Tab-separated table of C-alpha atoms in Angstrom:
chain	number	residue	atom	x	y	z
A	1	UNK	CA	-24.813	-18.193	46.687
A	2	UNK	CA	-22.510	-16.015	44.713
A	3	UNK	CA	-24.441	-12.751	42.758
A	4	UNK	CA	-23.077	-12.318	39.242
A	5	UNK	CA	-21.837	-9.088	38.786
A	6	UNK	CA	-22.699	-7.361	35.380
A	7	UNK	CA	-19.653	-5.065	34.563
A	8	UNK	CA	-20.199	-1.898	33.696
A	9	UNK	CA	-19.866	-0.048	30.754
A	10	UNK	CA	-21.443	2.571	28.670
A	11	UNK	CA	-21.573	0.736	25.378
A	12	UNK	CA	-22.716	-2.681	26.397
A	13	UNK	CA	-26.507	-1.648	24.932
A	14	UNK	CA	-24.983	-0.290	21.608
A	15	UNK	CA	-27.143	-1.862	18.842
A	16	UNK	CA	-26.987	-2.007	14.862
A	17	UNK	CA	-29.865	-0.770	12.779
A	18	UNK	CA	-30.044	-0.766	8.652
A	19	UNK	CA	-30.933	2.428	6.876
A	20	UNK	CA	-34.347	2.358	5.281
A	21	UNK	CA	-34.186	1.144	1.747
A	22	UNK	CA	-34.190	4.869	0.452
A	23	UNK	CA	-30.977	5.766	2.086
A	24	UNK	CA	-29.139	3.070	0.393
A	25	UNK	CA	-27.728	3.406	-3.198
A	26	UNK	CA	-28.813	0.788	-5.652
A	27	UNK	CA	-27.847	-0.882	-8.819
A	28	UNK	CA	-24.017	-0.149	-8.057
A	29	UNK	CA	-21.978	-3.304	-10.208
A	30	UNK	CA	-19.955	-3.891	-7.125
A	31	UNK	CA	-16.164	-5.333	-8.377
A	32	UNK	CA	-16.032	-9.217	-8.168
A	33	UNK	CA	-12.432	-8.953	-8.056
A	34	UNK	CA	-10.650	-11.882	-5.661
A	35	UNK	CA	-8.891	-9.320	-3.378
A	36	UNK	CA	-8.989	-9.154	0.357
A	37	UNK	CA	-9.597	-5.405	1.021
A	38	UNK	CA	-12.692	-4.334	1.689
A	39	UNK	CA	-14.095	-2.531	-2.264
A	40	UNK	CA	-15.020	1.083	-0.046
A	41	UNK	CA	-14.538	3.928	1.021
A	42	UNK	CA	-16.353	6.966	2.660
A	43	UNK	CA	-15.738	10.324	4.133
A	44	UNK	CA	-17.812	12.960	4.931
A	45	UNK	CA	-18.620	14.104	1.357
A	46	UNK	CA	-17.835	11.144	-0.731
A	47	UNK	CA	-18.757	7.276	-0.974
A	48	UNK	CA	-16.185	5.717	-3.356
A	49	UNK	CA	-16.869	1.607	-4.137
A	50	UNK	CA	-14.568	-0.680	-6.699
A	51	UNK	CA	-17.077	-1.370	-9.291
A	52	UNK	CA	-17.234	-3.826	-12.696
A	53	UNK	CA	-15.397	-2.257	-15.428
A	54	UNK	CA	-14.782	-3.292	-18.744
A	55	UNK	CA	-10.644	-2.810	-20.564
A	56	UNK	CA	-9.371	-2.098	-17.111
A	57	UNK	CA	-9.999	-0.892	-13.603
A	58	UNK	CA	-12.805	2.341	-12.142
A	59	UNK	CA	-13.833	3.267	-9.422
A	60	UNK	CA	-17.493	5.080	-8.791
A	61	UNK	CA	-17.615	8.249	-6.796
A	62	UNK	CA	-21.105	9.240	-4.999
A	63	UNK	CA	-22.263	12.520	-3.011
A	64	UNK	CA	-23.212	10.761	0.423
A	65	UNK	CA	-26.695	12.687	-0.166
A	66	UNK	CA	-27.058	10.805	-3.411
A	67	UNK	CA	-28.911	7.619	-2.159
A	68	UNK	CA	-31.218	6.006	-4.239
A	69	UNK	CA	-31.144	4.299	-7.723
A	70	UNK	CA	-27.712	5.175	-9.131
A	71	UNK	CA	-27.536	5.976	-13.102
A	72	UNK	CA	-26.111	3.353	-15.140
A	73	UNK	CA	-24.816	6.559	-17.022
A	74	UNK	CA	-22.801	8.027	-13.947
A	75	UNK	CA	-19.538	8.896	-14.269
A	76	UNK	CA	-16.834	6.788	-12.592
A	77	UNK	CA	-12.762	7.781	-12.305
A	78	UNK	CA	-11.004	5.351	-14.637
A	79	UNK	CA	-7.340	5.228	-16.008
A	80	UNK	CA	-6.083	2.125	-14.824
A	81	UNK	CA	-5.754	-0.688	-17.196
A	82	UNK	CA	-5.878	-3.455	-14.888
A	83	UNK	CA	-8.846	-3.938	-11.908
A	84	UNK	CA	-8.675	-1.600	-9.281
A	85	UNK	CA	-7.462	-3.471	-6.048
A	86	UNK	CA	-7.965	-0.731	-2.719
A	87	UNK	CA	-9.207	2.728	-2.539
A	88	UNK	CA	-8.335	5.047	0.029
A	89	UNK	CA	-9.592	8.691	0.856
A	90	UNK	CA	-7.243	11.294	2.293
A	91	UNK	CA	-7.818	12.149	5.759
A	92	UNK	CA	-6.533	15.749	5.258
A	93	UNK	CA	-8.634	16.710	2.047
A	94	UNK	CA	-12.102	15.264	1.530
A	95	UNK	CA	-11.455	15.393	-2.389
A	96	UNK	CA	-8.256	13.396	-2.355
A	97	UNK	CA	-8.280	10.001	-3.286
A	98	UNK	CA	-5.709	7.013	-3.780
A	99	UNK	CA	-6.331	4.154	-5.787
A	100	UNK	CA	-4.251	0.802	-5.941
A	101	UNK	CA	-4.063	-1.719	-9.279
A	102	UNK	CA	-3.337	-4.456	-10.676
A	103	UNK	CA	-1.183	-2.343	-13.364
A	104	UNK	CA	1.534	-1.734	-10.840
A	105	UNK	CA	0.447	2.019	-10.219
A	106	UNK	CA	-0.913	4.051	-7.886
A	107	UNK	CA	-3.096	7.355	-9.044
A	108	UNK	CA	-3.734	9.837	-6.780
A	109	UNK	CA	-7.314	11.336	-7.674
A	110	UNK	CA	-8.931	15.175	-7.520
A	111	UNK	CA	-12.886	14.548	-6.961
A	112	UNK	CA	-14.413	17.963	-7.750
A	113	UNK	CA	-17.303	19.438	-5.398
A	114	UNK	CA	-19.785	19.160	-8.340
A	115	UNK	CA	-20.851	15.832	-10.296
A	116	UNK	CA	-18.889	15.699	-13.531
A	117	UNK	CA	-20.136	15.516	-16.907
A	118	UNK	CA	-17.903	12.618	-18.228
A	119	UNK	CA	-15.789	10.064	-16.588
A	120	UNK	CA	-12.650	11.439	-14.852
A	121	UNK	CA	-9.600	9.829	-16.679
A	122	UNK	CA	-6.961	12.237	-15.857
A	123	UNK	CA	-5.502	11.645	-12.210
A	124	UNK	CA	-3.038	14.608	-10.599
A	125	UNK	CA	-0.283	11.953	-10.418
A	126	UNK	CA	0.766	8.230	-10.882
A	127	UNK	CA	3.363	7.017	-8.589
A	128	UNK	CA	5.121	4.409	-10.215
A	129	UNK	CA	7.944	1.863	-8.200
A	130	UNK	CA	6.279	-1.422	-7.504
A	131	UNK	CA	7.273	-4.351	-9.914
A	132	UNK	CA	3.941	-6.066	-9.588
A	133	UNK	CA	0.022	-5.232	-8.473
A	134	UNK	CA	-0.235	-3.145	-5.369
A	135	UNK	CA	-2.929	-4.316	-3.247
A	136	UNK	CA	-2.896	-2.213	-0.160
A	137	UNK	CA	-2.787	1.585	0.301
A	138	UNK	CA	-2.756	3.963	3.595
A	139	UNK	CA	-2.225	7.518	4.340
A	140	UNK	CA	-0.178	8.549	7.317
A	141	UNK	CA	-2.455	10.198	10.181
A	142	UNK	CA	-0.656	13.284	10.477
A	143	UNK	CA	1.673	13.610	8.503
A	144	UNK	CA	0.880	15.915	4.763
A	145	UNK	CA	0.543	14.171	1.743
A	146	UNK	CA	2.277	10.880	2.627
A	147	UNK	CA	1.030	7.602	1.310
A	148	UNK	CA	1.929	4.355	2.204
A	149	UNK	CA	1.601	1.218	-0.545
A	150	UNK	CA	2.449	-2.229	-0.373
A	151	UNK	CA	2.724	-4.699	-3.468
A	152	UNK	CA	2.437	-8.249	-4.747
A	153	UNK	CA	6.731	-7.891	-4.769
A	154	UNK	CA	6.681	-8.079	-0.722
A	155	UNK	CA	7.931	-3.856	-0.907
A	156	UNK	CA	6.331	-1.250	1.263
A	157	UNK	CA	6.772	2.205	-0.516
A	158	UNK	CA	6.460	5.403	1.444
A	159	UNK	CA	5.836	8.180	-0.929
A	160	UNK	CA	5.407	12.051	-0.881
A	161	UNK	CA	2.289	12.413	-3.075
A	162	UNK	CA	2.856	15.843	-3.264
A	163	UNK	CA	6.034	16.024	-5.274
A	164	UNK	CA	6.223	12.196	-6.599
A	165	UNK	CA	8.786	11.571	-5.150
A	166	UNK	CA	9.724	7.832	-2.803
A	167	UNK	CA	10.476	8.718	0.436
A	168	UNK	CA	11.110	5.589	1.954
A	169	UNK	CA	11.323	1.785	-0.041
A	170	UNK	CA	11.166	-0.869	2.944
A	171	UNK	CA	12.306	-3.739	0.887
A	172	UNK	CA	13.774	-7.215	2.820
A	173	UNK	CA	11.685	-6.809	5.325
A	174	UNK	CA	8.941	-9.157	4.432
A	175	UNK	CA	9.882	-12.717	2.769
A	176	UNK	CA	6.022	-13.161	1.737
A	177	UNK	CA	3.249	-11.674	0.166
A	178	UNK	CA	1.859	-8.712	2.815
A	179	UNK	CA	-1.437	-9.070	4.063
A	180	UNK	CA	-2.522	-5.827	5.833
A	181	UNK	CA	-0.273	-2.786	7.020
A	182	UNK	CA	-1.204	-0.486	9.304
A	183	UNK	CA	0.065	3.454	11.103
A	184	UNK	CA	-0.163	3.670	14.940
A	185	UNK	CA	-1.838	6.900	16.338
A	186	UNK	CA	1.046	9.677	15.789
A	187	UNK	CA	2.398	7.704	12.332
A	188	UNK	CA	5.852	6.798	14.170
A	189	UNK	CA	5.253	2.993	13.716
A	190	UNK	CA	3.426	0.204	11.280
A	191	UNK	CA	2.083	-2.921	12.040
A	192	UNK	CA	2.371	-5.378	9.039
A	193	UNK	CA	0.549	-8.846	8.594
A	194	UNK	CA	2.531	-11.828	6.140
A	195	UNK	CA	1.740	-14.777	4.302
A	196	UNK	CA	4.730	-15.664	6.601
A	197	UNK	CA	2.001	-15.809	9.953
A	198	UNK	CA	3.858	-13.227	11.283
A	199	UNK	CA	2.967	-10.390	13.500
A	200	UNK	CA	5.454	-7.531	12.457
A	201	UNK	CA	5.858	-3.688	14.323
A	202	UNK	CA	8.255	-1.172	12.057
A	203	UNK	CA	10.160	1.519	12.321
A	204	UNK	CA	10.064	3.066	8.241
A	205	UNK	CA	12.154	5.799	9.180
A	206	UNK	CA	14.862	3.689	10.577
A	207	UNK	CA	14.374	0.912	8.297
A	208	UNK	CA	14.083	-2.052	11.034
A	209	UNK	CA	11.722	-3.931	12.640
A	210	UNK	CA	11.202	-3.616	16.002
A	211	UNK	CA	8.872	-6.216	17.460
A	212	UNK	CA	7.684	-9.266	16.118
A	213	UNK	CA	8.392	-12.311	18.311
A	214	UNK	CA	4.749	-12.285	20.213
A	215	UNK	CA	4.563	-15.166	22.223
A	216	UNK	CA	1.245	-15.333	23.687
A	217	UNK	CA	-2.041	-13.156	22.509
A	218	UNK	CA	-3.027	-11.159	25.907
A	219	UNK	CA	-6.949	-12.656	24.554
A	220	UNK	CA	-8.043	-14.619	22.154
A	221	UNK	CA	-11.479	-14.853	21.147
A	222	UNK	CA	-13.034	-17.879	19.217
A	223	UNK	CA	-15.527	-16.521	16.192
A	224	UNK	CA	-16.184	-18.982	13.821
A	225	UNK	CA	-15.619	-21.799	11.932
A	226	UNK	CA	-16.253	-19.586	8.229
A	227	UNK	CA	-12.817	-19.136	6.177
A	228	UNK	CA	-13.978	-15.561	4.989
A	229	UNK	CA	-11.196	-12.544	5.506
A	230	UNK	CA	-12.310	-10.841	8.922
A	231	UNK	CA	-11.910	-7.028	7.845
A	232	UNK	CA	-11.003	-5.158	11.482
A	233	UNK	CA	-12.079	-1.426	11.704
A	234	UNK	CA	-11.164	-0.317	15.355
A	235	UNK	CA	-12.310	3.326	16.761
A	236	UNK	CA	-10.055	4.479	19.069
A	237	UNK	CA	-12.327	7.061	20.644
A	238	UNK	CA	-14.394	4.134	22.227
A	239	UNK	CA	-11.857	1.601	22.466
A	240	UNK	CA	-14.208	-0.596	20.323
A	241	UNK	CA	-13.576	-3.527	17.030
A	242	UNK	CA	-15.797	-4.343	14.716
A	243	UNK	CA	-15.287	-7.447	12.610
A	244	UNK	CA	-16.890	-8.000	9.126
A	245	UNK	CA	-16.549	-11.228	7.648
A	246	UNK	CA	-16.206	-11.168	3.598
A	247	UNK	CA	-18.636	-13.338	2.465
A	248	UNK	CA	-20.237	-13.017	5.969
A	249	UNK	CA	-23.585	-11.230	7.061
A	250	UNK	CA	-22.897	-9.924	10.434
A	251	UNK	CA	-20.951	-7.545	12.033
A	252	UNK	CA	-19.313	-8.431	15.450
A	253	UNK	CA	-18.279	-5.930	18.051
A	254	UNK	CA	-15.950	-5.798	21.109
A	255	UNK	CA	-14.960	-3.567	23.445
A	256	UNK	CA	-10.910	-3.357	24.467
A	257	UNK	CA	-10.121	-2.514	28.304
A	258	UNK	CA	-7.043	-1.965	29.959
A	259	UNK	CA	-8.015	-5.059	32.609
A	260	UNK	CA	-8.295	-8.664	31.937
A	261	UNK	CA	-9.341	-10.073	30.152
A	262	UNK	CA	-8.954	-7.071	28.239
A	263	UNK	CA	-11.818	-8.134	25.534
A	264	UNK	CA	-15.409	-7.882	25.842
A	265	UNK	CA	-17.709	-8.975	23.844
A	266	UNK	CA	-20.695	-6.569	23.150
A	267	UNK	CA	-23.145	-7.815	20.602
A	268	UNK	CA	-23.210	-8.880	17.059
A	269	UNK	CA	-25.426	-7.336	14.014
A	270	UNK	CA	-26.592	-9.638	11.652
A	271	UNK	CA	-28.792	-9.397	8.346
A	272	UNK	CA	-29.809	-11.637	5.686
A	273	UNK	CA	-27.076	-10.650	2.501
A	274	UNK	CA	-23.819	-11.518	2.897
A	275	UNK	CA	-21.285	-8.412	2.279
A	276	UNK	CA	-19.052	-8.103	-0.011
A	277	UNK	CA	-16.901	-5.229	1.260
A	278	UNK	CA	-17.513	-2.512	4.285
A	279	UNK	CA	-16.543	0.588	4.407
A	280	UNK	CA	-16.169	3.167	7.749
A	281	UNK	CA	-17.157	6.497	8.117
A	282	UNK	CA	-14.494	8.403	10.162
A	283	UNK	CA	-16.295	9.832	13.562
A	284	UNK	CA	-16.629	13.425	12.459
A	285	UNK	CA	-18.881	12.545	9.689
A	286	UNK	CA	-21.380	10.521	12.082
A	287	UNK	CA	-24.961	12.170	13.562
A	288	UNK	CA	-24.482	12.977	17.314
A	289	UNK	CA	-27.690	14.486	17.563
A	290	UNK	CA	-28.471	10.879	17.252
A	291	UNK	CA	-25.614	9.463	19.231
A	292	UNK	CA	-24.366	7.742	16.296
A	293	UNK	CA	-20.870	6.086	17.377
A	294	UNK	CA	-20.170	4.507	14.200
A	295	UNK	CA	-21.954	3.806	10.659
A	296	UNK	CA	-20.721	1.059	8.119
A	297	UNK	CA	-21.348	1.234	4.343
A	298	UNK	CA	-22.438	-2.482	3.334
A	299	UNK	CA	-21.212	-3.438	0.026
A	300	UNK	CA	-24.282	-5.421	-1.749
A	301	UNK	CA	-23.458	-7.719	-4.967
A	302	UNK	CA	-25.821	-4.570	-6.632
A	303	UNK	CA	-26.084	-1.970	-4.138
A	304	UNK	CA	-24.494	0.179	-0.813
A	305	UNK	CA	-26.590	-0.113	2.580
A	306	UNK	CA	-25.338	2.256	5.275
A	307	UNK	CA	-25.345	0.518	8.798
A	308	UNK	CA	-25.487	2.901	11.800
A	309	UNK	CA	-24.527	1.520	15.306
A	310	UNK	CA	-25.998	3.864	17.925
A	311	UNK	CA	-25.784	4.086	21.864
A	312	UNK	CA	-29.947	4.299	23.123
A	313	UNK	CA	-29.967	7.964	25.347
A	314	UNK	CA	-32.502	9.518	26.552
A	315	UNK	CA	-31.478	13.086	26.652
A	316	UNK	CA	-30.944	14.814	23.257
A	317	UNK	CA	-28.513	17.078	24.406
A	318	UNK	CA	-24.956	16.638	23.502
A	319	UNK	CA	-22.863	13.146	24.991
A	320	UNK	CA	-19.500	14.242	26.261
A	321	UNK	CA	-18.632	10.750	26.864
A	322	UNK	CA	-19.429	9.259	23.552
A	323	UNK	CA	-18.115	12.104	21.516
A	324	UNK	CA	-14.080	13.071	22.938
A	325	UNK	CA	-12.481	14.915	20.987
A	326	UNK	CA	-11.294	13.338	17.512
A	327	UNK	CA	-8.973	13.480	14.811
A	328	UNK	CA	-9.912	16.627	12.104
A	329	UNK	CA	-9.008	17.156	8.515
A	330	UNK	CA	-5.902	19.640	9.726
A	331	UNK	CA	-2.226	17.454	9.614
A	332	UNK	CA	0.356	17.762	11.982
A	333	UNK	CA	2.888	17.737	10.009
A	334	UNK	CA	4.572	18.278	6.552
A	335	UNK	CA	5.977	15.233	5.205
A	336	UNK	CA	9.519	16.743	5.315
A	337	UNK	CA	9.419	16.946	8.800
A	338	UNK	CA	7.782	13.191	9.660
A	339	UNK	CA	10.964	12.473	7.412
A	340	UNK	CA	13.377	14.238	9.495
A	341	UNK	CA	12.300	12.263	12.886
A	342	UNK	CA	9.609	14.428	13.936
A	343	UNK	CA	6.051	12.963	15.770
A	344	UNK	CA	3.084	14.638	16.494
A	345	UNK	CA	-0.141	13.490	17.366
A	346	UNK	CA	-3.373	14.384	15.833
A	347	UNK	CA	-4.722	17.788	15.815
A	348	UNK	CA	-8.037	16.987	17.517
A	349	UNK	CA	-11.320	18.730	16.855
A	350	UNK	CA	-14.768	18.655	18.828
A	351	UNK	CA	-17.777	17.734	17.689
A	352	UNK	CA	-20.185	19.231	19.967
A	353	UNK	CA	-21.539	21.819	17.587
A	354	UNK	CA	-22.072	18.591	14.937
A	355	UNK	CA	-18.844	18.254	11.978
A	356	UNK	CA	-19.557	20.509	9.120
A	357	UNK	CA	-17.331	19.252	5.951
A	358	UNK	CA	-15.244	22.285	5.138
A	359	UNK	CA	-15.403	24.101	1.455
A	360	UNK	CA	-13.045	22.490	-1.888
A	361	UNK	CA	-9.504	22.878	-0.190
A	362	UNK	CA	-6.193	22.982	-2.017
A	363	UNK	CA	-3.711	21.242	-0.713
A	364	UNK	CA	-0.484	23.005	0.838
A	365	UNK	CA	3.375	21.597	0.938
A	366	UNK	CA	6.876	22.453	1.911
A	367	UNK	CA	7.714	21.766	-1.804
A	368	UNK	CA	6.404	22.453	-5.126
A	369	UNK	CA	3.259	20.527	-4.765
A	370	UNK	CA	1.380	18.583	-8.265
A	371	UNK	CA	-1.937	18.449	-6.338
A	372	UNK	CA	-1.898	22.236	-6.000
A	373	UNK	CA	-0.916	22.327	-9.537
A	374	UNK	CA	-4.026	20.285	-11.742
A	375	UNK	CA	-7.234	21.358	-10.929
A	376	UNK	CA	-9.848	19.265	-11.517
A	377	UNK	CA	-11.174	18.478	-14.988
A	378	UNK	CA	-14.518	18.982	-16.656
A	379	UNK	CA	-16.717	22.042	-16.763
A	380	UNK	CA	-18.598	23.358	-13.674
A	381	UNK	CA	-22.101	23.963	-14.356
A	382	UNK	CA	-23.366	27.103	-14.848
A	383	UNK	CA	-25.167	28.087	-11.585
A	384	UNK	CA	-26.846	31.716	-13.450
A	385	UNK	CA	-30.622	30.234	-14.100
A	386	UNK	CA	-30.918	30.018	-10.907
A	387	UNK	CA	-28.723	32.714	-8.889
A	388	UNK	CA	-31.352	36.086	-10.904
A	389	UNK	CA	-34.830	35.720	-11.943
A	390	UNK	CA	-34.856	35.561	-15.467
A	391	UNK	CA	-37.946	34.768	-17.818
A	392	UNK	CA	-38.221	30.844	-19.605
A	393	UNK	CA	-36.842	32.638	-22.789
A	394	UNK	CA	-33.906	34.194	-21.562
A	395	UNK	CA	-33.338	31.062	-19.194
A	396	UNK	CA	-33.254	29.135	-22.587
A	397	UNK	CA	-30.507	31.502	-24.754
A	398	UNK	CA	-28.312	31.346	-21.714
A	399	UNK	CA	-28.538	27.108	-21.630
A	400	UNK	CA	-27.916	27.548	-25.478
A	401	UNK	CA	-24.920	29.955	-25.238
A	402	UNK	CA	-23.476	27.262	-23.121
A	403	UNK	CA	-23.647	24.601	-24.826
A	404	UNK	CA	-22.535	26.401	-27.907
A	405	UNK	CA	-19.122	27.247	-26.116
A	406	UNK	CA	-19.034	23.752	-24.461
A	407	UNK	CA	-19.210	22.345	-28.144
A	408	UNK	CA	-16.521	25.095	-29.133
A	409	UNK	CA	-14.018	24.023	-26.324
A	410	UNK	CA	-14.389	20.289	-27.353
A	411	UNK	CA	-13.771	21.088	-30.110
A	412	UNK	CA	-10.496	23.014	-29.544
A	413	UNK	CA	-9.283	20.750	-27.408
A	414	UNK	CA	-10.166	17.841	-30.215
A	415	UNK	CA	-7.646	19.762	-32.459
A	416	UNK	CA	-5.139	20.469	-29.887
A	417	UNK	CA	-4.876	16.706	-29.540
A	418	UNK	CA	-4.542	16.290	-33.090
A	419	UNK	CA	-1.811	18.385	-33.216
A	420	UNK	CA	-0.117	16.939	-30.627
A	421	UNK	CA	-0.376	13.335	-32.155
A	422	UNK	CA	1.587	14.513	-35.103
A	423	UNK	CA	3.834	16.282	-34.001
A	424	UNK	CA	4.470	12.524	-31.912
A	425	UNK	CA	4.358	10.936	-35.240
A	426	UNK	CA	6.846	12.697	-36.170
A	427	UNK	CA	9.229	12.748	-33.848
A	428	UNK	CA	8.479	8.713	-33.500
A	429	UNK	CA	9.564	8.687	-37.632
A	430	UNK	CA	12.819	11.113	-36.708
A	431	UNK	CA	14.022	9.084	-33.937
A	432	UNK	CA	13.936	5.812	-36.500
């Protein structure tokens, strides 16, 4: 009688768990926008999520350690005029953000350390070249300040967010509407998905593509018979995919091997609520003092629930084997030089002593940079009441003193922009 052999592998126990209820953040008006991306997006500072917004598109930005019930009153980064379509942190500064609309744009977002007064309205720069709504956006892996976007008008643009300027325009490529793009490792090559069924791997740089007759899949893997958009979120560092279904309320993992049959299926999490996006926590903002390989933030129709996928160890010293060495916030490359043909491959940081999110960076280019240029709006807080003891009634005159000059910068700015609108007016009544 043959003995079924159990193959081995160091994830096949790794099991899903739901943070407790006050870890989540509630009464978030999560966008009900028919797009197929996936509403969210988290570092390790920020949780961003496409939210309801009335005369155009916004975008809410939370602390991570801001869980709970979430202000109606809280501020939120507007300035489209259409509904906000993707979202997409920079992996090289934690308070960079791209957003994607229905307007045809693309803003590229400053999220200051502290929580700002008002709503942010002013981004650092609007890239402007698609000719209808651009629904997908990615930032190259290691390359400075370069963003990919790819519109309703079948175009992938390649732009240098740190000038403005279009670095690459990848036009005939795709005869349909593009479904989901993609960078490889080292940013050399895309993947692209089409209306067309299509499987396509491109070279921007030299403008071609350079694989896309697949014949036969080297696995395929029967899920369901649901019609939801699977949203894929693969870590590299433990060869494992997780599959959300929109609309769906479980979470399916696999692990990829080198040997057939080359996909293994590990477990599934499942919960009551269906999701309505997911976002994914790059692996240097996870808990390995917990030996937390991956956490997921579950996008409620009214609220965020973190899901953390852990592997059960006894010891609570450090896992070399979960943790390799991953991708940090530090690029590779300038984007002149991934123009110019050059590849590099992450620059790879440990995590033994636990990630610590670095300090407010400004961003550094080749060129004349707009990023480095606009800090971000809005007043910082005064932090004196609470840096020297002083009594309630001093404590009290300094709170008034600032608000008195808060009121008095309004104010000068309120007449500034008067100003400026007539001198418009009247260069709009010259010009006729």
């Amino acid at each position: 009688m043959s003995r079924r052999v159990v193959r081995q592998s160091k994830f096949r126990h790794v099991f899903g768990q739901a943070a407790k209820a006050d870890q989540a953040y509630e009464d978030i008006r999560v966008s009900k926008v028919t797009w197929d991306s996936s509403f969210c997006a988290v570092n390790p500072k920020f949780l961003a999520i496409i939210v309801e917004a009335g005369g155009g598109g916004a975008f809410i930005v939370l602390p991570l350690a801001k869980t709970g019930r979430v202000d109606k009153n809280h501020p939120l980064v507007t300035g489209h005029t259409a509904p906000v379509l993707d979202i997409d942190w920079c992996p090289h500064n934690d308070n960079i953000i791209a957003s994607a609309s229905d307007d045809t744009t693309i803003m590229v977002w400053q999220i200051p350390d502290y929580t700002p007064m008002r709503n942010i309205t002013e981004p650092i720069i609007t890239l402007e070249g698609h000719s209808k709504r651009v629904g997908i956006l990615s930032w190259h892996p290691t390359a400075r300040n370069v963003l990919l976007s790819a519109g309703g008008d079948n175009v992938i643009i390649i732009w240098n967010v740190g000038t403005g300027e279009v670095l690459l325009s990848l036009d005939d490529m795709h005869p349909d509407i593009i479904h989901s793009v993609c960078w490889n490792s080292n940013g050399s090559l895309l993947a692209t998905t089409c209306k067309d069924k299509t499987l396509r791997v491109v070279d921007p740089r030299k403008g071609q593509v350079v694989a896309n007759n697949f014949e036969e899949p080297v696995a395929l893997q029967e899920m369901d018979t649901s019609n939801g958009v699977l949203l894929p979120f693969y870590d590299p560092d433990s060869s494992i995919i997780y599959l959300c279904g929109k609309g769906d309320s479980s979470i399916r993992y696999f692990e990829i091997t080198n040997e057939a049959p080359f996909v293994h299926y590990l477990n599934t999490f499942s919960s009551k609520e269906p999701q309505r996006g997911m976002g994914f926590m790059p692996k240097r903002g996870l808990d390995v003092s917990k030996c937390e390989i991956a956490r997921f933030y579950k996008l409620h129709e009214r609220k965020c629930e973190p899901i953390i996928m852990t592997v059960p160890r006894k010891s609570d010293l450090f896992q070399d084997d979960l943790y390799p060495d991953t991708p940090g916030p530090e690029p590779a490359l300038e984007a002149d030089e991934w123009l110019s043909g050059q590849d590099a491959d992450p620059v790879l940081i440990s995590l033994r002593d636990g990630y610590v999110p670095p300090k407010h960076r400004e961003l550094r280019v080749t060129k004349r940079n707009i990023l480095d240029a606009r800090p971000p709006s809005g007043p910082r807080r005064s932090q004196s009441a609470s840096d020297a003891p002083l009594s309630q009634q001093n404590t009290l005159e300094t709170l008034l003193q600032e608000i008195k000059a808060l009121r008095e910068q309004v104010q000068a700015q309120e007449q500034r922009i008067t100003a400026l609108e007539n001198m418009l007016c009247e260069l709009v009544d010259g010009t006729d």
